[in-house]
PDB file of C-alpha atoms in Angstrom:
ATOM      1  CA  UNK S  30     -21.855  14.150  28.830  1.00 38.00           C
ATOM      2  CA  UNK S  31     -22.187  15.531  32.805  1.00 37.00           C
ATOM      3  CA  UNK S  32     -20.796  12.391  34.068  1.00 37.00           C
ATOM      4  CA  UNK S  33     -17.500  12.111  31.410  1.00 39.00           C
ATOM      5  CA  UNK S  34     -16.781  16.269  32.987  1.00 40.00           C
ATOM      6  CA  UNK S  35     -17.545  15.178  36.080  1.00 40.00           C
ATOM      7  CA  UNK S  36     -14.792  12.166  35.612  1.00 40.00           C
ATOM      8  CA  UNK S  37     -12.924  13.901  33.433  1.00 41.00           C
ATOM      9  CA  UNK S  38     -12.487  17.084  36.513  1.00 46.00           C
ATOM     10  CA  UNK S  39     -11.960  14.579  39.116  1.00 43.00           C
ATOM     11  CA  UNK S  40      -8.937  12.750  37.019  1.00 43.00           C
ATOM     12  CA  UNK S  41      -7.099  16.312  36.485  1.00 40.00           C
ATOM     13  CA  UNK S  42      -7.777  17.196  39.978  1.00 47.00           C
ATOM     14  CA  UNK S  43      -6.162  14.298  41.058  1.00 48.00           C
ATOM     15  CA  UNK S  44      -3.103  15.060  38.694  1.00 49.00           C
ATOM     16  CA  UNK S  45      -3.888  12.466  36.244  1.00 44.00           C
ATOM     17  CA  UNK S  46      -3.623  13.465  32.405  1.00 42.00           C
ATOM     18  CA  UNK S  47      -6.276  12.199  30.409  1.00 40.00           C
ATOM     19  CA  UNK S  48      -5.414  11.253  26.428  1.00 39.00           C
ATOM     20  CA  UNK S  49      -8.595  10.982  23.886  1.00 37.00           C
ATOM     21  CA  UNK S  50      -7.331   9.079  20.995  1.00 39.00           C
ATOM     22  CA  UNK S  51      -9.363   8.684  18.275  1.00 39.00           C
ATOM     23  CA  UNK S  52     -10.346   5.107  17.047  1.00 41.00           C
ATOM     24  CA  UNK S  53      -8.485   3.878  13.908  1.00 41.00           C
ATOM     25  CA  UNK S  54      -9.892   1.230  11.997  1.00 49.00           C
ATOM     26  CA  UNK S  55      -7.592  -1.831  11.739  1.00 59.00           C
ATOM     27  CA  UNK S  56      -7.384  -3.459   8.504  1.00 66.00           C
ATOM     28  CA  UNK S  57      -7.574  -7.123   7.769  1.00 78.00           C
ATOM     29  CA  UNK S  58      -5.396  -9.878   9.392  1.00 94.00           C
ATOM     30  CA  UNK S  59      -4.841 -11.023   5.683  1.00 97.00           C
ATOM     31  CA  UNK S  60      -4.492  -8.635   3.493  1.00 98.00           C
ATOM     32  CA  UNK S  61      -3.342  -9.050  -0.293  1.00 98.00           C
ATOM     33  CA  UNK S  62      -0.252  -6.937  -0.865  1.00 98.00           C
ATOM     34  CA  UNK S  63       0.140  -7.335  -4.624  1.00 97.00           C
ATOM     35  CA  UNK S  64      -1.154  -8.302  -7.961  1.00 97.00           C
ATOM     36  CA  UNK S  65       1.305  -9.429 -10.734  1.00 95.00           C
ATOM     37  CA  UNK S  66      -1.255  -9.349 -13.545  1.00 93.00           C
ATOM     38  CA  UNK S  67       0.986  -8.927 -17.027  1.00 88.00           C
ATOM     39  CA  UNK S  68       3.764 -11.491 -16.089  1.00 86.00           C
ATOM     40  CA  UNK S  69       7.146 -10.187 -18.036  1.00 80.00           C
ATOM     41  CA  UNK S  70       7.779 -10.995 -21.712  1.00 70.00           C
ATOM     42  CA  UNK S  71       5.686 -10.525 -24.561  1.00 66.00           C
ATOM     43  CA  UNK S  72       3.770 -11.782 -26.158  1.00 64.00           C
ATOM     44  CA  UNK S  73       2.167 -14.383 -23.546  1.00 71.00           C
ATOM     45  CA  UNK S  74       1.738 -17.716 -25.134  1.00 79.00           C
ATOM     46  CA  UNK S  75       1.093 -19.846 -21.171  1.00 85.00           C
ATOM     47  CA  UNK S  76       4.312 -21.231 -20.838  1.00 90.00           C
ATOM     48  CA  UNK S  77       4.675 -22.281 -17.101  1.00 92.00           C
ATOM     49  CA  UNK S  78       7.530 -19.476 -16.766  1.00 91.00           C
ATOM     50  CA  UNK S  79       5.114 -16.906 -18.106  1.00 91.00           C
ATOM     51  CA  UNK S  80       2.439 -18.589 -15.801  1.00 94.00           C
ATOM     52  CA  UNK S  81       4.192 -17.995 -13.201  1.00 95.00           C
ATOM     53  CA  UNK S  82       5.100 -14.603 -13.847  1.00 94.00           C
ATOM     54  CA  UNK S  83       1.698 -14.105 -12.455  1.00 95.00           C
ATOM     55  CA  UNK S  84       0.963 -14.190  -9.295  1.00 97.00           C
ATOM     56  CA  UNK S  85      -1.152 -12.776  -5.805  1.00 98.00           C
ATOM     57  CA  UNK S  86       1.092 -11.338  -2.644  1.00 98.00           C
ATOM     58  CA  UNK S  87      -0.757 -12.047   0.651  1.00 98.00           C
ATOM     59  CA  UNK S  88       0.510 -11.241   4.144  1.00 98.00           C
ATOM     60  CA  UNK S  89      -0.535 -11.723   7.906  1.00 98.00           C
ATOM     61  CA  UNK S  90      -0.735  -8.398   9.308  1.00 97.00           C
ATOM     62  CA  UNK S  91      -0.792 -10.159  12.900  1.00 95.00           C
ATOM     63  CA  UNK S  92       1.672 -11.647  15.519  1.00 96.00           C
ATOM     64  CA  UNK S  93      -0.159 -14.734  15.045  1.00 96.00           C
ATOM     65  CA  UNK S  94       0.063 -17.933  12.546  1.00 97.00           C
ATOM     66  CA  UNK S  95      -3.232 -17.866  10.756  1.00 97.00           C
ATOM     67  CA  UNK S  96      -4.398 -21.889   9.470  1.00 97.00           C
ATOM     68  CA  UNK S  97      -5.465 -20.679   5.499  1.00 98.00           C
ATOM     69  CA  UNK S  98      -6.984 -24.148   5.235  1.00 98.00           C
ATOM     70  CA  UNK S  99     -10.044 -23.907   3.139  1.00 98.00           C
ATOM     71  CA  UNK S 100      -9.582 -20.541   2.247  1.00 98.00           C
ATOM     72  CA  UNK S 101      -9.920 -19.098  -1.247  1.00 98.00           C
ATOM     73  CA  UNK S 102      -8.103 -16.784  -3.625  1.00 98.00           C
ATOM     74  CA  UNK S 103     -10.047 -15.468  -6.573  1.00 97.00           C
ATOM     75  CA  UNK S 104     -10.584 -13.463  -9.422  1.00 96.00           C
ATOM     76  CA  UNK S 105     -13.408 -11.363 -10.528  1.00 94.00           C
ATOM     77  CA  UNK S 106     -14.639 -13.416 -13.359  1.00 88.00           C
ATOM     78  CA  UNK S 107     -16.290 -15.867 -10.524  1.00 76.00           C
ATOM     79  CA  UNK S 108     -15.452 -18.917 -12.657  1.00 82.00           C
ATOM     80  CA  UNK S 109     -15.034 -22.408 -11.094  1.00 82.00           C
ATOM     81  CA  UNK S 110     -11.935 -22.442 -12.373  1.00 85.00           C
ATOM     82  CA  UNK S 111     -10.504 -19.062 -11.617  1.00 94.00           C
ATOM     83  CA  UNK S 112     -10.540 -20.409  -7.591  1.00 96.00           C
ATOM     84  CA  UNK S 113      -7.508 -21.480  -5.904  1.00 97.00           C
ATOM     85  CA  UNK S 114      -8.273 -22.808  -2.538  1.00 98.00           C
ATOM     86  CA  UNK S 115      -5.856 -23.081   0.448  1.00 98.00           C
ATOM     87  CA  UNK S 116      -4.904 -26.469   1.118  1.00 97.00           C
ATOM     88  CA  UNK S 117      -3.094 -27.603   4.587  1.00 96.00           C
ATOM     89  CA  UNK S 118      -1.217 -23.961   4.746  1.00 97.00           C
ATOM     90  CA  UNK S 119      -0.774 -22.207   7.950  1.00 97.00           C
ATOM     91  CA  UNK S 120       0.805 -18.097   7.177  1.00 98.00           C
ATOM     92  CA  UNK S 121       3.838 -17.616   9.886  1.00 97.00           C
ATOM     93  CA  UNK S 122       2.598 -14.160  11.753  1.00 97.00           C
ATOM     94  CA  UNK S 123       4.076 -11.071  10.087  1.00 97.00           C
ATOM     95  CA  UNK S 124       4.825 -13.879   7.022  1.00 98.00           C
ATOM     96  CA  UNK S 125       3.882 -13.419   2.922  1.00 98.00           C
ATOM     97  CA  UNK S 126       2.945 -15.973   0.936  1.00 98.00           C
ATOM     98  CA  UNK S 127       2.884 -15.926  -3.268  1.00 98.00           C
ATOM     99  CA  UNK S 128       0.650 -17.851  -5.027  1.00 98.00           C
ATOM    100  CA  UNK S 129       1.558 -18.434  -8.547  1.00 98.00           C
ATOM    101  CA  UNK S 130      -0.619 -18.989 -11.514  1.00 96.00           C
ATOM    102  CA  UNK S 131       1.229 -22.194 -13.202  1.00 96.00           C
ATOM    103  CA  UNK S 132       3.117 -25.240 -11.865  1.00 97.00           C
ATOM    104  CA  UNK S 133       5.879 -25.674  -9.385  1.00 97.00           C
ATOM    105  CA  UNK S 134       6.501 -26.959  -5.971  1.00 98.00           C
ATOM    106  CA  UNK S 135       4.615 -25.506  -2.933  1.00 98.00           C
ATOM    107  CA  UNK S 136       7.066 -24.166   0.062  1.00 97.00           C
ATOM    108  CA  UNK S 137       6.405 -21.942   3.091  1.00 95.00           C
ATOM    109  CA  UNK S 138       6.837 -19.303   0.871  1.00 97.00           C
ATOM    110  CA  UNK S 139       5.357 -19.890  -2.424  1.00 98.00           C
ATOM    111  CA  UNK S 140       2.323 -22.140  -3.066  1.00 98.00           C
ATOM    112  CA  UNK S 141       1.386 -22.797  -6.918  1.00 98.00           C
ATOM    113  CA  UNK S 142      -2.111 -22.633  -8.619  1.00 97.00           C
ATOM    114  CA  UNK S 143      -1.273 -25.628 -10.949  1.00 96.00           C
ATOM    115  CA  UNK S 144      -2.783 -24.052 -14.176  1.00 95.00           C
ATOM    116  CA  UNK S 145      -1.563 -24.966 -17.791  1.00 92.00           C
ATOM    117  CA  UNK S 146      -3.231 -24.849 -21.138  1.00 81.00           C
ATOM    118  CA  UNK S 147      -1.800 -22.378 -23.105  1.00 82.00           C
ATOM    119  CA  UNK S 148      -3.208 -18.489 -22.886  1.00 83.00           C
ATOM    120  CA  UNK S 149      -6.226 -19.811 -21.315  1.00 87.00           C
ATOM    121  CA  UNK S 150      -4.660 -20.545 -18.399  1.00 92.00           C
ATOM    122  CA  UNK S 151      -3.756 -16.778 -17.324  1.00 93.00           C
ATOM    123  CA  UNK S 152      -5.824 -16.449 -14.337  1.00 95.00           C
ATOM    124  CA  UNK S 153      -5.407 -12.149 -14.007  1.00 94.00           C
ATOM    125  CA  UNK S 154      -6.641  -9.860 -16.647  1.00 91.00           C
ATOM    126  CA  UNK S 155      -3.856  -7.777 -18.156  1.00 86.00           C
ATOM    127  CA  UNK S 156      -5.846  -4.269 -17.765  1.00 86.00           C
ATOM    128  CA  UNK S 157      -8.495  -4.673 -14.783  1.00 93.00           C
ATOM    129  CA  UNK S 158      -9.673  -7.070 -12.256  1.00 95.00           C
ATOM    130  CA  UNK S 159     -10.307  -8.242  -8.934  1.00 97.00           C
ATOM    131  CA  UNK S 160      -8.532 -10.470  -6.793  1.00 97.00           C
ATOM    132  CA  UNK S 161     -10.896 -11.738  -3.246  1.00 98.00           C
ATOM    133  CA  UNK S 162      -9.787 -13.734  -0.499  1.00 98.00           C
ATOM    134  CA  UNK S 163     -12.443 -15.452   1.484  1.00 97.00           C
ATOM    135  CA  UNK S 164     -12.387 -17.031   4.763  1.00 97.00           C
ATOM    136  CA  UNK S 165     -12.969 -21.163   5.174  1.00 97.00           C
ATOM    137  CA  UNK S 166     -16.654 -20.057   6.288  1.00 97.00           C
ATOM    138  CA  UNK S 167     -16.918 -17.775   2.772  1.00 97.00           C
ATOM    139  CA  UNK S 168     -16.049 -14.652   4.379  1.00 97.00           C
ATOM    140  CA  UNK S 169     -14.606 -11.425   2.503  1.00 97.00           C
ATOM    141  CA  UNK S 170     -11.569 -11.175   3.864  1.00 97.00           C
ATOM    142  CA  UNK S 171      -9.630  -8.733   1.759  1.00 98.00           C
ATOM    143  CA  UNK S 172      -9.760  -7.303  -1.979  1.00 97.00           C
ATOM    144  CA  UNK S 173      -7.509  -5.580  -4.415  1.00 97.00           C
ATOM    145  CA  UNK S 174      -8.791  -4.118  -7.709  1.00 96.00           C
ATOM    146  CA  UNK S 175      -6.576  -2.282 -10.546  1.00 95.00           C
ATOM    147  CA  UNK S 176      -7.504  -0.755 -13.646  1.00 92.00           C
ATOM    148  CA  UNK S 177      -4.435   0.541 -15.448  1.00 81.00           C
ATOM    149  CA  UNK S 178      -2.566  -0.302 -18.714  1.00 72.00           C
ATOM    150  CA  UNK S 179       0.510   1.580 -17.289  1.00 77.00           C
ATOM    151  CA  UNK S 180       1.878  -1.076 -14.743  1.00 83.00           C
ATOM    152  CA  UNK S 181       2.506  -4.747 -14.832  1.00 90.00           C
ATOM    153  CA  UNK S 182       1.504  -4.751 -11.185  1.00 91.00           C
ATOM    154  CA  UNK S 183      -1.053  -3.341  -8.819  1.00 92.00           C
ATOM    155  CA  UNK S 184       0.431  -2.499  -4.974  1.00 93.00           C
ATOM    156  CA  UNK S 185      -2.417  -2.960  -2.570  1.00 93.00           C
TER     157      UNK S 185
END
C-alpha cells in the first residue's frame, strides 16, 4: 500500500489525474438471449409449425465471428436426444442465431433442430427448464433457466 501512495503522490504532483475503476465482470462471448418454450396455439399436437414455434436465441456478444462447430445446445433433461449440436456454423460478431425445434432449412440466421414425432418432439418444457450451451471442448458456456406459467418466453 506505501508504494501505490508513493506512485499515486508522484502522478498528482506531476499533474496527472489518476481514475480507479472498478473491475466489471464481462459476461460470455455467447450468450443465450431467449427461450421460446410454449410455441403459440393451443393445444400442441407437434406439427412442424408448432415445432417451430419453439425455439433458443443465441448471440455473439463480441466484434469477432465465433466457429460454433461442435458446439452444443441443450436442455435440462440431459437426454441424448434433447442435444442439438452445431454443425459447420460460424456466428457473424455482434450476430443472433435461432435454433428451432422442428424442420426447415438452415440460413445464417436460423438453423433447425430437425425434430418430428408428434408431442414428443417438443424439446422445452412449457413451465421450467434449462437451456446450456457448451463449448466444442464441453465447456459451460452460457445458461438460461425459467420457471413461470405466466409467459410463453423467458428473456435472458
Amino acid at each position: 500500500m506505501r508504494t501505490r501512495s508513493l506512485l499515486m503522490g508522484a502522478a498528482l504532483a506531476a499533474g496527472v489525474v489518476v481514475v480507479s475503476q472498478p473491475a466489471h465482470a464481462a459476461g460470455p462471448a455467447i450468450q443465450i438471449t431467449k427461450i421460446y418454450y410454449d410455441s403459440p396455439g393451443s393445444p400442441d399436437f407437434g406439427a412442424n409449425s408448432s415445432l417451430n414455434g419453439e425455439y433458443v436465441r443465441i448471440n455473439n456478444m463480441t466484434r469477432k465471428a465465433v466457429s460454433l462447430k461442435g458446439w452444443t445446445l441443450r436442455d435440462k433433461t440431459n437426454r441424448a436426444d434433447h442435444v442439438y449440436t452445431f454443425g459447420a456454423f460460424t456466428l457473424g460478431a455482434g450476430k443472433t442465431v435461432t435454433v428451432r425445434t422442428g424442420k426447415g432449412r438452415n440460413t445464417t440466421t436460423t438453423l433447425y433442430w430437425g425434430r418430428s414425432g408428434g408431442t414428443l418432439a417438443y424439446i422445452w418444457n412449457q413451465v421450467k427448464d434449462t437451456a446450456y450451451v457448451r463449448n466444442a471442448s464441453g465447456k459451460l458456456v452460457d445458461s438460461c433457466s425459467y420457471n413461470s406459467t405466466r409467459a410463453d418466453y423467458k428473456v435472458c
